[in-house]
Coordinates of C-alpha atoms in Angstrom, one line a residue:
M1 CA -3.5 16.6 -2.1
K2 CA -0.9 14.3 -0.8
D3 CA -1.6 10.6 -1.0
Y4 CA 0.1 7.6 0.6
H5 CA 3.4 6.3 -0.7
I6 CA 3.1 2.8 -2.3
N7 CA 5.8 0.2 -2.7
I8 CA 5.4 -2.5 -5.3
F9 CA 7.9 -5.4 -5.5
Y10 CA 8.1 -8.9 -6.8
S11 CA 8.2 -11.7 -4.3
E12 CA 9.8 -14.9 -5.4
D13 CA 8.4 -16.7 -2.3
D14 CA 4.8 -15.7 -3.4
E15 CA 5.5 -15.8 -7.1
G16 CA 3.8 -12.5 -7.6
Y17 CA 3.8 -8.8 -6.8
I18 CA 3.2 -7.3 -3.4
A19 CA 2.0 -3.7 -3.0
D20 CA 2.0 -2.0 0.4
I21 CA 1.5 1.4 2.0
P22 CA 4.1 1.9 4.7
D23 CA 2.1 4.6 6.5
L24 CA -0.9 2.3 7.0
R25 CA 0.5 -0.6 9.1
F26 CA -0.2 -4.0 7.6
C27 CA -2.0 -2.6 4.6
S28 CA -0.8 -4.7 1.6
A29 CA -2.1 -6.7 -1.3
F30 CA -1.0 -9.4 -3.7
G31 CA -1.3 -9.6 -7.5
E32 CA 0.0 -11.6 -10.4
T33 CA 1.1 -8.4 -12.1
P34 CA 2.1 -5.0 -10.7
I35 CA -1.2 -3.4 -11.9
Q36 CA -3.2 -6.1 -10.3
A37 CA -1.4 -5.7 -7.0
L38 CA -2.0 -1.9 -7.2
Q39 CA -5.7 -2.4 -7.9
E40 CA -6.0 -4.8 -5.0
L41 CA -4.1 -2.4 -2.7
E42 CA -6.6 0.4 -3.5
I43 CA -9.4 -1.9 -2.2
A44 CA -7.3 -2.8 0.9
K45 CA -6.6 0.9 1.5
Q46 CA -10.3 1.8 1.5
I47 CA -11.1 -1.1 3.9
W48 CA -8.2 -0.1 6.1
L49 CA -9.4 3.5 6.3
E50 CA -13.1 2.6 6.8
T51 CA -12.2 0.2 9.6
A52 CA -10.0 2.8 11.4
R53 CA -12.7 5.4 11.2
S54 CA -15.4 3.0 12.4
Q55 CA -13.2 2.0 15.4
G56 CA -12.2 5.6 16.2
K57 CA -8.6 4.9 15.6
P58 CA -6.2 7.6 14.3
I59 CA -5.5 7.7 10.6
P60 CA -1.9 8.7 9.9
Q61 CA -1.2 11.5 7.4
P62 CA 0.8 10.6 4.3
T63 CA 4.5 11.2 4.9
Y64 CA 6.8 12.6 2.3
R65 CA 9.2 10.2 0.7
P66 CA 11.6 11.5 -2.0
V67 CA 11.7 9.7 -5.3
I68 CA 15.0 8.0 -5.9
A69 CA 15.7 7.5 -9.6
K70 CA 17.8 4.6 -10.7
C71 CA 19.6 4.8 -14.0

């Protein structure tokens, strides 16, 4: 099963980590650590999906994004 691609990055402006799902417009979360941001994003994702379903809005399929390794 494919799942949504997740970005996690440090934001100096917010002094913490931001996690987002590009396929789900405006679905993002904040955390003091990368793990906390990811945990909060899982909650945000469920709410995003439930809201879209309840409003009859389309739910985008996950898109493939290749992993780019940095050495």
